[in-house]
């Protein structure tokens, strides 16, 4: 009925022509489709040209809010986070269809589909939007002109090509408007007769006797440049594409006869290796970033040329991990771990110490550095190199996620230990001596949270508290000792989180100390004891369940362990479950801020913190009778203890274990693969498709795709976790 009203001709003419052929399945499909059917069609059935067409879709009448929700829900099916070569080939096929449609037509130039016409500009914009829109939402504009601007701003369209395409687009659109203003119909061909051409030229602003010739020359200039850019897009083979990256980032290699052959061979090897990866476009983009970091430093290219069998390992890293690729791009020297024996698993702490000492010796022979600079750079190079090692083993499946967490924790402990040694030496050099400030004193770094339970993940901050003890000291000695240890702690933090040319080791978070950010940075053991016995909150006792010494004095470490046990076996309030629940819901409400499409894996409903809360509630409740529950261990380890002690039923233990493993793996992969926040799960982001595939989900056409399967599992696990949480703490469900 609507179509008839709009496009039916009457004695007064018609309003608009209506074309419904772009609906799912074209003229064979139903006129009206549901939102789910639309999303399913674009997820599994639509052709690439249909996705390109839908990029321009927007609601124009009716329930506009509903329309925008549908468009946004379909965006992840249009804009994929990782476009593999199959998708690139589909875009090439769309390009071929444009060429075939043009070649079938004859006659004068068609400003829409002719060679160098509007359609070729639209193709360049849409192809780049399809390739990059999943990871860069800012390029998803519906207007071709806006898309060109955005693509240039993010660097995926070179500045010169952007300027030529934009000016050509505006020129051709003006011609189209002039043609259709006169005929009031969809006319795209230039007129064949000379008088009409002259009239068109004058309407375009060309005057004088040479108006038509000047107009034709300007048109030809635009057309040839547009067609040149159109033809160049995706026209090169994989080797040529990689070679172009080498040429752009290290032009000296191809200009030098002695290195050109090496570079061409590297391009061929990289092209073959990248083509075999799960995400070739990711690999190409990250290779480009890496080559920018390497630039003209021949050493790295010669290293690769000498060990060509390891290029596939580097290509796999570029394909699989934005996080690790970013490390390599910022610090190309980290390429060296790629050449380590891939069959060697995680290093012991003793081996890690040996590796750090070797790095320091190697750096010491490279040039002039002060002792402090040498120590800081060595520490960072060690940290970065070993993190890459763990990441490579993790991505290749040679270690389990829990082994990766333990490996990352070992690296952190060695860095803290070395940082503390560096700090003491530097203070000694400055004449600040512990023997004078606190002759019998000891200092202790206590790891908290994931550092304590050996569950660190990629990019984790280090939660710590600092303690000291000076047995038998008077008040004056205590004050002097505290001043010394505060400076020691401040210098230790500086040694780990100050940025140098080699990067940063860790960000340090010391807010779990007594009174939080308002308390003293370093606390005496007696003050710590008094605070936790008399003033500490329930959440602070929970925090002590994951607290262990990681560096410092052995005597003080033993004293802390005894004090921790004493605190954790103090009587509990009768409303422990209600108090944990109150704090839990406050965090969920104020910090997670979940919506229907955005979930927080860590502190959202049914997230990691729900599992931790159940386990910690049962640890505190039963730790007096079962001291094994007060050991510092992983959440998974304590779930198994609680099961063995029959404090968790078999079913509930399985629910918590399976949910914890699922959420931990998902958060780890969000960081290492996509380099995103480890707690932010946004259902509308296109990169969930690639993440789901990497996690082993399949994408059957009629089942809704890998992304939906992943989200279904997320909802299933989190709802099951929340049910166990409510049951264990015996609290009502007041959430949504």
XYZ file of C-alpha atoms in Angstrom:
736
model
C 0.000 0.000 0.000
C 2.797 2.419 0.900
C 4.643 1.734 -2.361
C 1.519 2.368 -4.380
C 0.887 5.693 -2.690
C 4.421 6.911 -3.326
C 5.277 5.730 -6.826
C 1.876 5.519 -8.506
C 1.498 8.002 -11.382
C -1.502 10.334 -11.411
C -2.413 13.369 -13.456
C -0.119 15.301 -11.099
C 2.795 12.904 -11.593
C 4.347 10.740 -8.836
C 6.314 11.291 -5.632
C 9.226 8.843 -5.758
C 10.219 5.589 -7.365
C 10.316 2.763 -4.806
C 12.856 -0.047 -5.157
C 12.561 -2.977 -2.736
C 15.059 -5.269 -4.445
C 17.720 -4.732 -1.751
C 15.691 -6.645 0.855
C 16.898 -10.120 1.930
C 16.713 -12.531 -1.020
C 15.811 -9.651 -3.339
C 12.576 -9.852 -5.292
C 12.026 -13.433 -4.077
C 12.084 -12.482 -0.395
C 9.169 -11.326 1.777
C 8.447 -7.584 1.734
C 8.689 -7.400 5.541
C 11.177 -9.361 7.670
C 11.724 -9.659 11.417
C 14.802 -8.252 13.126
C 16.110 -11.762 13.905
C 15.600 -12.923 10.329
C 17.426 -9.838 9.044
C 20.409 -10.419 11.365
C 20.493 -14.122 10.504
C 20.435 -13.363 6.777
C 23.345 -10.931 6.950
C 25.260 -13.249 9.272
C 25.133 -16.330 7.099
C 23.549 -15.786 3.691
C 24.099 -12.327 2.299
C 26.546 -11.599 -0.501
C 29.347 -9.089 0.027
C 27.641 -6.536 -2.227
C 24.524 -6.780 -0.040
C 26.596 -6.028 3.053
C 28.114 -3.055 1.263
C 24.618 -1.829 0.404
C 23.365 -2.268 3.967
C 26.168 -0.065 5.293
C 24.121 2.907 4.082
C 20.904 1.737 5.785
C 19.142 4.055 8.226
C 15.583 4.306 9.583
C 13.565 7.069 7.897
C 9.943 6.490 9.015
C 7.967 4.503 11.556
C 9.406 3.354 14.889
C 12.804 5.012 14.513
C 14.192 3.739 17.830
C 13.363 0.168 16.792
C 14.949 0.804 13.413
C 18.211 2.013 14.914
C 18.340 -0.969 17.293
C 17.963 -3.309 14.324
C 20.648 -1.503 12.322
C 23.063 -1.576 15.263
C 22.311 -5.254 15.915
C 23.158 -6.040 12.294
C 26.428 -4.059 12.285
C 28.538 -6.931 13.707
C 27.414 -9.128 10.799
C 28.486 -6.440 8.338
C 31.709 -5.227 9.898
C 33.887 -8.168 10.857
C 36.828 -7.631 13.181
C 39.087 -9.873 11.168
C 38.634 -10.143 7.414
C 40.390 -13.236 6.114
C 41.522 -13.742 2.542
C 38.184 -15.387 1.687
C 36.451 -12.127 2.529
C 39.034 -10.151 0.588
C 38.401 -12.414 -2.410
C 34.665 -11.741 -2.054
C 35.366 -8.010 -2.243
C 37.518 -8.617 -5.305
C 34.584 -10.487 -6.833
C 32.362 -7.493 -6.150
C 34.958 -5.370 -7.932
C 34.829 -7.775 -10.909
C 31.044 -7.489 -11.036
C 31.343 -3.713 -11.236
C 33.763 -4.076 -14.130
C 31.529 -6.594 -15.926
C 28.443 -4.406 -15.539
C 30.383 -1.495 -16.995
C 31.818 -3.521 -19.866
C 28.366 -4.728 -20.971
C 27.247 -1.148 -21.539
C 28.189 0.892 -24.572
C 27.701 4.471 -25.614
C 28.754 7.661 -23.918
C 30.295 7.812 -20.460
C 28.021 6.697 -17.607
C 28.884 8.808 -14.551
C 27.553 6.109 -12.214
C 28.944 2.792 -13.487
C 31.435 3.860 -16.151
C 35.195 3.456 -15.863
C 36.345 6.072 -13.351
C 32.747 6.698 -12.280
C 30.881 7.068 -8.995
C 30.521 3.330 -8.433
C 34.297 2.851 -8.441
C 34.716 5.509 -5.747
C 31.949 3.921 -3.693
C 33.633 0.546 -4.064
C 36.960 1.820 -2.717
C 35.211 3.375 0.298
C 32.951 0.385 0.961
C 35.709 -2.203 0.532
C 37.913 -0.422 3.072
C 34.931 0.030 5.405
C 34.192 -3.697 5.233
C 37.827 -4.513 5.947
C 38.396 -2.099 8.823
C 34.955 -1.182 10.192
C 34.881 -4.052 12.689
C 37.914 -2.723 14.527
C 37.449 0.965 13.775
C 33.784 1.949 14.193
C 34.601 5.532 13.194
C 34.907 4.510 9.523
C 31.347 3.141 9.313
C 29.770 6.328 7.956
C 26.771 5.976 5.655
C 27.856 8.853 3.439
C 30.574 8.063 0.896
C 32.189 11.437 1.506
C 32.182 10.957 5.287
C 33.599 7.466 4.828
C 36.484 8.780 2.713
C 37.272 11.419 5.328
C 37.205 8.868 8.173
C 39.322 6.330 6.270
C 41.935 8.999 5.652
C 41.901 10.090 9.305
C 42.658 6.570 10.562
C 45.347 6.076 7.926
C 43.800 3.263 5.887
C 43.416 5.536 2.849
C 46.529 7.507 1.834
C 46.104 11.281 1.937
C 46.679 11.814 -1.781
C 44.227 9.079 -2.789
C 41.662 10.455 -0.351
C 41.929 13.973 -1.807
C 41.658 12.730 -5.410
C 38.693 10.464 -4.688
C 36.829 13.138 -2.751
C 37.262 15.830 -5.402
C 36.380 13.316 -8.150
C 33.266 12.212 -6.260
C 32.023 15.780 -5.871
C 32.731 16.515 -9.521
C 30.817 13.443 -10.745
C 27.903 14.045 -8.405
C 27.534 17.569 -9.751
C 27.427 16.151 -13.295
C 24.793 13.620 -12.201
C 22.698 16.355 -10.608
C 22.889 18.532 -13.729
C 21.816 15.619 -15.947
C 18.852 14.682 -13.738
C 17.720 18.249 -13.089
C 16.974 18.577 -16.795
C 15.313 15.219 -17.397
C 13.742 14.520 -13.955
C 14.655 10.867 -14.333
C 17.544 8.615 -13.413
C 19.854 9.673 -16.201
C 23.570 8.938 -15.891
C 24.953 9.047 -19.425
C 26.553 12.091 -20.918
C 24.618 13.485 -23.897
C 25.766 12.369 -27.340
C 25.083 15.607 -29.248
C 27.437 18.570 -29.088
C 24.864 21.216 -28.129
C 23.715 19.236 -25.087
C 27.330 18.650 -24.076
C 28.051 22.363 -24.326
C 25.012 23.121 -22.169
C 26.223 20.592 -19.589
C 29.740 22.060 -19.617
C 28.387 25.579 -19.026
C 26.165 24.305 -16.194
C 29.352 22.911 -14.630
C 31.008 26.335 -14.722
C 33.039 26.131 -17.992
C 32.675 29.109 -20.348
C 34.128 30.449 -23.557
C 34.690 28.789 -26.890
C 36.596 25.886 -25.300
C 34.001 25.192 -22.603
C 33.186 21.670 -23.824
C 36.843 20.741 -24.369
C 37.869 22.105 -20.964
C 35.053 20.212 -19.292
C 35.983 16.994 -21.118
C 39.638 17.377 -20.092
C 38.719 17.904 -16.429
C 36.386 14.909 -16.536
C 39.057 12.701 -18.104
C 41.585 13.739 -15.449
C 39.185 12.772 -12.665
C 38.152 9.535 -14.367
C 41.670 8.292 -15.028
C 42.786 8.979 -11.448
C 39.683 7.335 -9.950
C 40.116 4.274 -12.156
C 43.813 4.071 -11.261
C 42.998 3.935 -7.554
C 40.124 1.491 -8.132
C 42.301 -0.819 -10.210
C 45.159 -0.771 -7.712
C 42.947 -1.856 -4.797
C 43.428 -5.618 -4.225
C 45.010 -5.992 -7.639
C 48.380 -7.153 -6.380
C 49.289 -10.675 -5.311
C 50.118 -11.516 -1.721
C 53.878 -11.307 -2.298
C 53.574 -7.932 -4.021
C 51.436 -6.672 -1.160
C 54.023 -7.663 1.439
C 56.825 -6.293 -0.732
C 55.014 -2.977 -0.814
C 55.087 -2.935 3.005
C 58.850 -3.497 2.957
C 59.277 -0.765 0.364
C 57.197 1.718 2.350
C 58.849 1.068 5.709
C 62.415 0.254 4.631
C 62.924 1.690 1.137
C 66.689 1.402 1.426
C 66.498 -2.388 1.286
C 64.992 -2.478 -2.194
C 67.216 0.327 -3.434
C 70.362 -1.578 -2.475
C 71.364 -4.290 -4.928
C 72.907 -6.437 -2.171
C 69.741 -6.477 -0.033
C 67.023 -6.430 -2.706
C 67.168 -10.196 -3.296
C 67.015 -10.830 0.457
C 63.996 -8.534 0.811
C 62.113 -10.106 -2.093
C 62.690 -13.573 -0.611
C 61.479 -12.401 2.812
C 58.357 -10.945 1.176
C 57.665 -14.256 -0.547
C 58.126 -16.221 2.680
C 55.976 -13.836 4.713
C 53.220 -13.879 2.066
C 53.108 -17.671 2.120
C 53.163 -17.805 5.940
C 50.527 -15.089 6.316
C 48.240 -16.773 3.798
C 48.284 -19.879 6.022
C 47.244 -18.026 9.212
C 43.663 -17.862 10.547
C 43.502 -14.073 10.082
C 45.705 -12.920 7.195
C 44.433 -9.332 7.313
C 45.369 -9.087 10.995
C 48.774 -10.524 10.140
C 49.331 -8.068 7.284
C 48.355 -5.089 9.433
C 50.605 -6.178 12.307
C 53.489 -6.930 9.950
C 53.129 -3.360 8.708
C 53.271 -2.045 12.305
C 56.324 -4.192 13.025
C 58.165 -3.014 9.911
C 57.483 0.581 10.916
C 59.266 -0.168 14.199
C 62.178 -1.923 12.499
C 62.514 0.643 9.685
C 65.918 0.357 7.911
C 67.777 -1.614 10.597
C 69.231 -4.424 8.470
C 70.132 -6.577 11.447
C 66.548 -7.710 11.931
C 65.986 -8.569 8.273
C 69.229 -10.511 8.120
C 68.194 -12.351 11.284
C 64.953 -13.397 9.604
C 66.713 -14.274 6.370
C 69.132 -16.561 8.221
C 66.291 -18.367 10.009
C 63.482 -18.573 7.408
C 61.934 -21.642 9.044
C 60.801 -19.409 11.914
C 58.935 -16.837 9.816
C 55.675 -18.834 10.147
C 55.960 -18.443 13.938
C 56.207 -14.685 13.600
C 53.331 -14.595 11.077
C 51.180 -16.632 13.471
C 51.871 -14.153 16.260
C 50.862 -11.245 13.993
C 47.682 -13.092 13.088
C 46.751 -14.233 16.583
C 47.654 -11.451 18.996
C 47.178 -7.697 18.846
C 48.663 -7.469 22.339
C 51.943 -9.245 21.552
C 52.181 -7.640 18.099
C 52.002 -4.251 19.779
C 54.905 -5.241 22.031
C 56.998 -6.285 19.046
C 56.155 -3.136 17.108
C 57.172 -0.883 19.987
C 60.307 -2.891 20.789
C 61.612 -4.787 17.734
C 64.427 -6.316 19.767
C 61.776 -8.569 21.265
C 61.943 -10.504 18.016
C 64.723 -12.552 19.609
C 62.372 -14.811 21.645
C 60.752 -15.828 18.357
C 64.007 -17.639 17.650
C 64.017 -19.562 20.905
C 63.376 -23.270 20.714
C 59.553 -23.513 20.482
C 59.681 -26.871 22.294
C 61.135 -25.378 25.489
C 58.351 -24.764 27.972
C 58.218 -22.304 30.856
C 61.450 -21.376 32.651
C 61.910 -21.968 36.371
C 62.523 -18.991 38.629
C 66.218 -19.902 38.802
C 66.411 -19.966 35.000
C 64.601 -16.637 34.881
C 67.161 -15.095 37.241
C 69.947 -16.434 35.031
C 68.251 -14.948 31.973
C 67.970 -11.534 33.643
C 71.672 -11.608 34.566
C 72.602 -12.508 30.978
C 70.492 -9.650 29.607
C 72.218 -7.238 31.979
C 75.649 -8.461 30.851
C 74.678 -8.159 27.181
C 73.305 -4.645 27.663
C 76.384 -3.628 29.617
C 78.499 -4.369 26.566
C 76.360 -2.362 24.149
C 77.423 1.117 25.146
C 77.537 3.808 27.796
C 74.763 3.563 30.376
C 74.709 4.579 34.003
C 74.282 1.744 36.502
C 70.676 2.770 37.127
C 69.827 2.988 33.423
C 71.432 -0.383 32.815
C 69.410 -1.996 35.609
C 66.117 -0.390 34.576
C 66.505 -1.265 30.890
C 67.635 -4.811 31.688
C 64.607 -5.335 33.893
C 62.223 -4.118 31.191
C 63.874 -6.109 28.429
C 63.703 -9.208 30.618
C 60.032 -8.585 31.411
C 59.061 -7.979 27.796
C 61.052 -10.900 26.428
C 59.663 -13.390 28.933
C 56.111 -12.120 28.486
C 56.471 -12.778 24.747
C 57.764 -16.272 25.534
C 54.733 -17.081 27.679
C 52.381 -15.578 25.103
C 53.841 -17.651 22.269
C 53.514 -20.854 24.285
C 49.982 -19.898 25.318
C 48.785 -19.081 21.801
C 50.287 -22.257 20.380
C 48.503 -24.386 22.994
C 51.760 -25.757 24.440
C 50.765 -24.665 27.950
C 47.426 -24.466 29.736
C 45.857 -21.133 30.764
C 46.741 -21.834 34.410
C 50.349 -22.560 33.434
C 50.435 -19.257 31.528
C 49.180 -17.443 34.646
C 51.837 -19.134 36.793
C 54.519 -18.223 34.240
C 53.433 -14.575 34.215
C 53.479 -14.583 38.039
C 57.035 -15.955 38.108
C 58.150 -13.122 35.815
C 56.510 -10.559 38.117
C 58.162 -11.996 41.232
C 61.612 -11.903 39.634
C 61.004 -8.289 38.589
C 59.951 -7.306 42.125
C 62.954 -9.108 43.609
C 65.355 -7.462 41.144
C 63.659 -4.076 41.547
C 64.069 -4.244 45.312
C 67.749 -5.139 44.965
C 68.259 -2.270 42.499
C 66.479 0.136 44.848
C 68.592 -0.798 47.836
C 71.809 -0.472 45.847
C 70.792 2.951 44.535
C 69.918 4.210 48.023
C 73.261 2.909 49.303
C 75.035 4.815 46.515
C 73.239 7.942 47.683
C 74.401 7.389 51.260
C 71.011 6.236 52.577
C 71.848 3.089 54.530
C 69.498 0.617 56.180
C 72.194 -0.198 58.736
C 71.919 3.364 60.040
C 68.166 3.979 59.653
C 66.977 0.574 60.864
C 69.896 -1.599 61.963
C 67.754 -4.597 62.966
C 64.817 -3.863 60.684
C 63.314 -5.844 57.817
C 61.173 -4.852 54.858
C 58.569 -7.041 53.137
C 56.656 -6.842 49.878
C 53.393 -8.756 50.214
C 51.690 -9.758 46.989
C 47.906 -9.481 46.995
C 45.133 -10.684 44.695
C 46.202 -12.478 41.534
C 49.882 -11.934 42.276
C 49.447 -13.827 45.537
C 47.363 -16.666 44.073
C 49.648 -16.949 41.015
C 46.870 -16.065 38.584
C 48.333 -12.999 36.847
C 47.102 -12.307 33.332
C 48.487 -10.254 30.439
C 48.689 -6.587 31.345
C 47.831 -7.132 35.037
C 48.713 -4.488 37.599
C 50.529 -5.739 40.693
C 48.559 -5.436 43.952
C 50.993 -5.195 46.865
C 51.318 -3.924 50.414
C 54.578 -2.918 52.123
C 55.423 -3.884 55.714
C 58.418 -3.338 57.983
C 59.432 -4.454 61.446
C 62.163 -3.258 63.820
C 62.057 -5.522 66.885
C 62.711 -3.808 70.185
C 63.017 -0.334 68.679
C 61.975 2.809 70.546
C 59.609 5.389 69.086
C 62.392 7.531 67.586
C 63.990 4.539 65.879
C 60.570 3.506 64.543
C 60.061 6.940 62.997
C 63.476 6.841 61.341
C 62.891 3.316 60.111
C 59.488 4.175 58.692
C 60.910 7.160 56.822
C 63.622 4.943 55.340
C 61.195 2.188 54.313
C 58.729 4.640 52.784
C 61.550 5.937 50.573
C 62.511 2.352 49.765
C 58.922 1.512 48.746
C 58.574 4.685 46.676
C 61.837 3.942 44.888
C 60.755 0.335 44.270
C 57.500 1.520 42.689
C 59.498 3.962 40.562
C 61.864 1.219 39.415
C 58.978 -0.915 38.129
C 56.573 1.573 36.620
C 58.792 4.370 35.273
C 58.813 4.376 31.467
C 62.197 4.125 29.757
C 63.154 3.513 26.141
C 62.537 -0.192 26.853
C 59.017 0.437 28.147
C 57.385 -0.242 31.532
C 57.457 -3.329 33.746
C 54.287 -3.020 35.832
C 51.850 -0.554 37.300
C 51.827 -0.922 41.093
C 48.626 -0.702 43.147
C 49.191 -0.403 46.901
C 45.629 0.599 47.866
C 44.933 -2.623 49.789
C 47.066 -1.341 52.676
C 45.373 -0.312 55.963
C 43.087 2.716 55.384
C 43.629 2.393 51.628
C 44.961 5.397 49.726
C 44.693 7.529 52.882
C 47.010 5.293 54.910
C 50.775 5.236 55.146
C 52.467 3.617 52.141
C 54.495 1.374 54.468
C 53.007 -0.073 57.660
C 54.743 -1.575 60.664
C 53.818 -5.165 61.441
C 52.351 -4.089 64.809
C 50.174 -1.400 63.212
C 49.039 -3.847 60.559
C 48.114 -6.349 63.265
C 46.190 -3.779 65.379
C 44.278 -2.528 62.336
C 43.175 -5.947 61.125
C 42.305 -7.260 64.592
C 40.160 -4.256 65.544
C 39.196 -2.081 62.555
C 39.350 -4.043 59.284
C 36.233 -4.495 57.160
C 34.918 -7.794 55.837
C 36.311 -7.098 52.351
C 39.767 -6.518 53.866
C 39.650 -9.927 55.515
C 38.636 -11.383 52.154
C 41.658 -9.674 50.600
C 43.969 -11.335 53.163
C 42.910 -14.744 51.853
C 45.102 -13.916 48.851
C 48.193 -12.410 50.467
C 51.700 -13.876 50.525
C 55.249 -12.552 50.829
C 56.981 -12.175 47.462
C 60.190 -10.288 48.347
C 62.041 -9.045 51.415
C 63.123 -10.296 54.831
C 62.604 -13.984 55.661
C 61.986 -13.402 59.369
C 59.332 -10.788 58.646
C 57.776 -13.047 56.022
C 57.369 -15.781 58.631
C 55.919 -13.325 61.147
C 53.444 -12.075 58.549
C 52.307 -15.620 57.750
C 51.581 -16.270 61.444
C 49.747 -12.952 61.778
C 47.694 -13.621 58.641
C 46.598 -16.995 60.031
C 45.678 -15.375 63.351
C 43.583 -12.685 61.641
C 41.782 -15.148 59.356
C 40.789 -17.363 62.299
C 39.230 -14.524 64.312
C 35.493 -14.902 65.060
C 33.187 -13.767 62.258
C 30.002 -11.734 62.387
C 26.768 -13.675 61.973
C 25.800 -11.664 58.879
C 28.997 -12.425 56.910
C 27.088 -13.582 53.815
C 24.813 -10.516 53.832
C 27.761 -8.139 54.211
C 29.710 -9.766 51.357
C 26.536 -9.598 49.241
C 25.974 -5.910 50.079
C 29.485 -4.964 48.969
C 29.194 -7.233 45.928
C 25.957 -5.607 44.719
C 27.361 -2.126 45.277
C 30.335 -2.912 43.036
C 28.047 -4.477 40.453
C 25.777 -1.437 40.410
C 28.348 1.366 40.597
C 31.311 -0.083 38.723
C 30.096 -2.730 36.290
C 27.264 -0.570 34.881
C 26.072 -3.362 32.633
C 23.493 -2.870 29.895
C 21.535 -5.295 27.739
C 24.419 -5.408 25.265
C 27.511 -4.756 27.400
C 28.651 -7.144 30.104
C 31.480 -7.009 32.623
C 33.204 -10.387 32.944
C 34.837 -9.438 36.218
C 32.375 -7.573 38.419
C 29.141 -7.959 36.467
C 26.278 -10.310 37.355
C 27.510 -13.891 37.462
C 31.065 -12.786 36.716
C 34.431 -13.741 38.152
C 33.783 -11.835 41.373
C 30.693 -13.969 42.070
C 32.885 -17.091 41.975
C 35.526 -15.448 44.176
C 32.840 -14.325 46.646
C 31.432 -17.842 47.048
C 34.864 -19.389 47.504
C 36.055 -16.705 49.930
C 32.831 -16.832 51.960
C 33.288 -20.583 52.443
C 37.011 -20.157 53.184
C 36.283 -17.648 55.952
C 33.359 -19.652 57.294
C 35.165 -22.994 57.496
C 38.858 -22.029 57.649
C 39.071 -22.489 61.421
C 38.138 -26.172 61.114
C 39.899 -26.803 57.817
C 43.188 -24.898 57.762
C 43.942 -26.037 54.213
C 41.282 -23.543 53.127
C 43.473 -20.699 54.410
C 46.367 -21.579 52.120
C 47.060 -19.053 49.363
C 46.025 -20.860 46.208
C 44.117 -20.348 42.984
C 40.328 -20.144 42.946
C 40.237 -23.447 41.065
C 42.415 -25.079 43.738
C 40.055 -23.975 46.503
C 36.968 -25.084 44.569
C 38.445 -28.587 44.500
C 39.234 -28.431 48.249
C 35.684 -27.305 49.032
C 34.336 -30.142 46.910
C 36.566 -32.706 48.651
C 35.421 -31.409 52.062
C 31.767 -31.601 50.926
C 31.366 -27.882 51.549
C 30.348 -27.510 47.905
C 28.103 -30.025 46.235
C 29.401 -31.829 43.160
C 27.035 -29.890 40.917
C 27.818 -26.470 42.396
C 31.560 -27.136 42.327
C 31.329 -28.083 38.648
C 29.297 -24.963 37.903
C 31.836 -22.669 39.588
C 34.856 -24.456 38.098
C 33.477 -24.526 34.548
C 32.249 -20.932 34.760
C 35.571 -19.710 36.184
C 37.586 -21.468 33.477
C 35.299 -20.095 30.747
C 35.449 -16.491 32.002
C 39.203 -16.637 32.675
C 39.907 -17.942 29.185
C 37.605 -15.351 27.628
C 39.204 -12.469 29.545
C 42.704 -13.712 28.695
C 41.873 -13.923 25.003
C 40.255 -10.484 24.996
C 43.636 -9.142 26.125
C 46.154 -11.203 24.190
C 44.191 -11.586 20.936
C 42.279 -8.314 20.677
C 44.259 -6.169 23.167
C 41.029 -5.102 24.818
C 40.021 -4.669 28.447
C 39.924 -8.110 30.027
C 36.500 -7.444 31.586
C 34.581 -5.666 28.818
C 32.314 -7.886 26.716
C 30.410 -5.651 24.297
C 27.956 -7.728 22.268
C 27.788 -5.100 19.530
C 31.524 -5.128 18.767
C 32.350 -6.917 15.556
C 35.569 -8.432 16.899
C 33.575 -10.957 18.925
C 33.161 -12.989 15.741
C 36.904 -13.525 15.346
C 37.329 -14.094 19.083
C 34.598 -16.743 19.080
C 36.220 -18.575 16.172
C 39.587 -18.538 17.965
C 37.903 -20.049 21.019
C 36.687 -22.966 18.937
C 33.125 -21.929 18.165
C 31.830 -22.689 14.684
C 29.665 -20.510 12.472
C 26.942 -22.667 10.859
C 24.802 -20.511 8.613
C 21.486 -21.404 10.171
C 22.659 -21.454 13.813
C 23.363 -17.730 14.109
C 27.167 -17.848 13.957
C 30.087 -18.308 16.309
C 29.476 -14.989 18.037
C 25.983 -15.983 19.128
C 27.181 -19.365 20.336
C 29.823 -17.614 22.468
C 27.252 -15.190 23.919
C 24.848 -18.048 24.621
C 27.577 -19.807 26.597
C 28.372 -16.565 28.430
C 24.755 -16.167 29.520
C 24.490 -19.845 30.493
C 27.640 -19.758 32.644
C 26.936 -16.414 34.344
C 23.327 -17.282 35.193
C 24.434 -20.625 36.636
C 27.195 -18.917 38.653
C 24.734 -16.361 40.046
C 22.351 -19.163 41.121
C 25.152 -20.885 43.066
C 26.242 -17.537 44.540
C 22.746 -16.744 45.854
C 22.369 -20.243 47.268
C 25.799 -20.322 48.956
C 25.498 -16.891 50.577
C 21.799 -17.471 51.313
C 20.759 -14.044 50.012
C 17.819 -12.929 47.836
C 18.169 -12.156 44.130
C 17.645 -8.395 43.866
C 19.523 -7.959 40.565
C 18.316 -7.980 36.937
